[in-house]
Amino acid sequence: KRQLYLDAPALLLDEPSSALDARAEQTLVALCERQRALGRTVIVAAHTPAFLSVADQVVALANGRVQEVESRIRRSVSSAQSTAVAAVA
């Protein structure tokens, strides 16, 4: 929450929806997308499909090692709004 008030250039969230129901998780995902649209970098460590589905880049980890990196950069996003939402699973 503090990062939103401080107007930090990047948000780093570790399993932010672990204690949320599906509706609250969708609200949080939408908030992250709005922050991204404002030019902030949003990095999320998550296992849930909700965050993974909106990510521009997904880094899959297993036993502390990178298993796969998938780029999903959206072509319709302007260069001014191209800050990636990254999800780590």
PDB file of C-alpha atoms in Angstrom:
ATOM      1  CA  LYS A   1       0.000   0.000   0.000  1.00  0.00           C
ATOM      2  CA  ARG A   2       2.787   2.428   0.876  1.00  0.00           C
ATOM      3  CA  GLN A   3       4.273   2.207  -2.605  1.00  0.00           C
ATOM      4  CA  LEU A   4       1.030   3.519  -4.081  1.00  0.00           C
ATOM      5  CA  TYR A   5       1.083   6.564  -1.809  1.00  0.00           C
ATOM      6  CA  LEU A   6       4.781   7.267  -2.344  1.00  0.00           C
ATOM      7  CA  ASP A   7       4.407   7.322  -6.125  1.00  0.00           C
ATOM      8  CA  ALA A   8       7.378   4.976  -6.478  1.00  0.00           C
ATOM      9  CA  PRO A   9       8.426   4.293 -10.107  1.00  0.00           C
ATOM     10  CA  ALA A  10       8.096   0.542  -9.525  1.00  0.00           C
ATOM     11  CA  LEU A  11       5.855  -1.755  -7.510  1.00  0.00           C
ATOM     12  CA  LEU A  12       7.218  -5.075  -6.259  1.00  0.00           C
ATOM     13  CA  LEU A  13       4.499  -7.394  -4.994  1.00  0.00           C
ATOM     14  CA  ASP A  14       5.161 -10.839  -3.511  1.00  0.00           C
ATOM     15  CA  GLU A  15       2.091 -13.092  -3.648  1.00  0.00           C
ATOM     16  CA  PRO A  16      -0.210 -10.084  -3.163  1.00  0.00           C
ATOM     17  CA  SER A  17      -3.398 -12.082  -3.615  1.00  0.00           C
ATOM     18  CA  SER A  18      -2.544 -15.036  -1.363  1.00  0.00           C
ATOM     19  CA  ALA A  19      -5.268 -14.194   1.179  1.00  0.00           C
ATOM     20  CA  LEU A  20      -7.793 -12.678  -1.241  1.00  0.00           C
ATOM     21  CA  ASP A  21     -10.938 -14.113  -2.748  1.00  0.00           C
ATOM     22  CA  ALA A  22     -11.377 -14.089  -6.539  1.00  0.00           C
ATOM     23  CA  ARG A  23     -13.229 -10.760  -6.613  1.00  0.00           C
ATOM     24  CA  ALA A  24     -10.630  -8.955  -4.507  1.00  0.00           C
ATOM     25  CA  GLU A  25      -7.857 -10.502  -6.603  1.00  0.00           C
ATOM     26  CA  GLN A  26      -9.438  -9.133  -9.797  1.00  0.00           C
ATOM     27  CA  THR A  27      -9.616  -5.690  -8.167  1.00  0.00           C
ATOM     28  CA  LEU A  28      -5.916  -5.909  -7.326  1.00  0.00           C
ATOM     29  CA  VAL A  29      -5.033  -7.035 -10.866  1.00  0.00           C
ATOM     30  CA  ALA A  30      -6.998  -4.064 -12.272  1.00  0.00           C
ATOM     31  CA  LEU A  31      -5.167  -1.713  -9.887  1.00  0.00           C
ATOM     32  CA  CYS A  32      -1.829  -3.070 -11.125  1.00  0.00           C
ATOM     33  CA  GLU A  33      -2.887  -2.567 -14.734  1.00  0.00           C
ATOM     34  CA  ARG A  34      -3.872   1.049 -13.973  1.00  0.00           C
ATOM     35  CA  GLN A  35      -0.496   1.642 -12.348  1.00  0.00           C
ATOM     36  CA  ARG A  36       1.204   0.185 -15.429  1.00  0.00           C
ATOM     37  CA  ALA A  37      -0.813   2.506 -17.656  1.00  0.00           C
ATOM     38  CA  LEU A  38       0.535   5.415 -15.576  1.00  0.00           C
ATOM     39  CA  GLY A  39       4.065   4.348 -16.516  1.00  0.00           C
ATOM     40  CA  ARG A  40       5.008   2.391 -13.408  1.00  0.00           C
ATOM     41  CA  THR A  41       6.814  -0.926 -13.549  1.00  0.00           C
ATOM     42  CA  VAL A  42       4.876  -3.646 -11.753  1.00  0.00           C
ATOM     43  CA  ILE A  43       6.687  -6.829 -10.763  1.00  0.00           C
ATOM     44  CA  VAL A  44       4.591  -9.572  -9.220  1.00  0.00           C
ATOM     45  CA  ALA A  45       5.691 -12.888  -7.753  1.00  0.00           C
ATOM     46  CA  ALA A  46       2.562 -15.002  -8.169  1.00  0.00           C
ATOM     47  CA  HIS A  47       1.240 -18.458  -8.793  1.00  0.00           C
ATOM     48  CA  THR A  48      -2.279 -17.423  -9.710  1.00  0.00           C
ATOM     49  CA  PRO A  49      -3.553 -17.303 -13.297  1.00  0.00           C
ATOM     50  CA  ALA A  50      -5.099 -13.844 -12.772  1.00  0.00           C
ATOM     51  CA  PHE A  51      -1.719 -12.104 -12.647  1.00  0.00           C
ATOM     52  CA  LEU A  52      -0.087 -14.388 -15.172  1.00  0.00           C
ATOM     53  CA  SER A  53      -2.807 -13.653 -17.735  1.00  0.00           C
ATOM     54  CA  VAL A  54      -2.074  -9.895 -17.772  1.00  0.00           C
ATOM     55  CA  ALA A  55       1.716 -10.098 -17.659  1.00  0.00           C
ATOM     56  CA  ASP A  56       3.907  -8.780 -20.474  1.00  0.00           C
ATOM     57  CA  GLN A  57       6.636 -11.143 -19.379  1.00  0.00           C
ATOM     58  CA  VAL A  58       6.483 -14.343 -17.353  1.00  0.00           C
ATOM     59  CA  VAL A  59       9.543 -15.917 -15.782  1.00  0.00           C
ATOM     60  CA  ALA A  60       8.856 -19.473 -14.611  1.00  0.00           C
ATOM     61  CA  LEU A  61      10.994 -20.734 -11.732  1.00  0.00           C
ATOM     62  CA  ALA A  62      11.459 -24.218 -10.295  1.00  0.00           C
ATOM     63  CA  ASN A  63      13.751 -24.972  -7.348  1.00  0.00           C
ATOM     64  CA  GLY A  64      15.129 -21.420  -7.524  1.00  0.00           C
ATOM     65  CA  ARG A  65      16.167 -21.672 -11.169  1.00  0.00           C
ATOM     66  CA  VAL A  66      14.736 -20.046 -14.271  1.00  0.00           C
ATOM     67  CA  GLN A  67      12.921 -22.672 -16.321  1.00  0.00           C
ATOM     68  CA  GLU A  68      11.322 -20.496 -18.978  1.00  0.00           C
ATOM     69  CA  VAL A  69      10.961 -16.854 -19.978  1.00  0.00           C
ATOM     70  CA  GLU A  70       7.936 -15.936 -22.037  1.00  0.00           C
ATOM     71  CA  SER A  71       7.554 -12.478 -23.552  1.00  0.00           C
ATOM     72  CA  ARG A  72       3.996 -11.290 -24.146  1.00  0.00           C
ATOM     73  CA  ILE A  73       4.614  -7.648 -25.034  1.00  0.00           C
ATOM     74  CA  ARG A  74       1.373  -6.126 -26.257  1.00  0.00           C
ATOM     75  CA  ARG A  75       1.744  -4.537 -29.678  1.00  0.00           C
ATOM     76  CA  SER A  76      -1.107  -2.087 -29.017  1.00  0.00           C
ATOM     77  CA  VAL A  77       0.637  -0.441 -26.056  1.00  0.00           C
ATOM     78  CA  SER A  78       2.276   2.868 -26.898  1.00  0.00           C
ATOM     79  CA  SER A  79       5.985   3.266 -26.182  1.00  0.00           C
ATOM     80  CA  ALA A  80       5.139   5.708 -23.392  1.00  0.00           C
ATOM     81  CA  GLN A  81       3.161   2.958 -21.697  1.00  0.00           C
ATOM     82  CA  SER A  82       5.402   0.017 -22.463  1.00  0.00           C
ATOM     83  CA  THR A  83       6.528  -0.582 -18.903  1.00  0.00           C
ATOM     84  CA  ALA A  84       6.158  -4.313 -18.429  1.00  0.00           C
ATOM     85  CA  VAL A  85       4.034  -6.102 -15.935  1.00  0.00           C
ATOM     86  CA  ALA A  86       6.214  -9.064 -14.977  1.00  0.00           C
ATOM     87  CA  ALA A  87       4.989 -12.129 -13.166  1.00  0.00           C
ATOM     88  CA  VAL A  88       7.100 -14.808 -11.634  1.00  0.00           C
ATOM     89  CA  ALA A  89       5.667 -18.227 -10.950  1.00  0.00           C
TER      90      ALA A  89
END
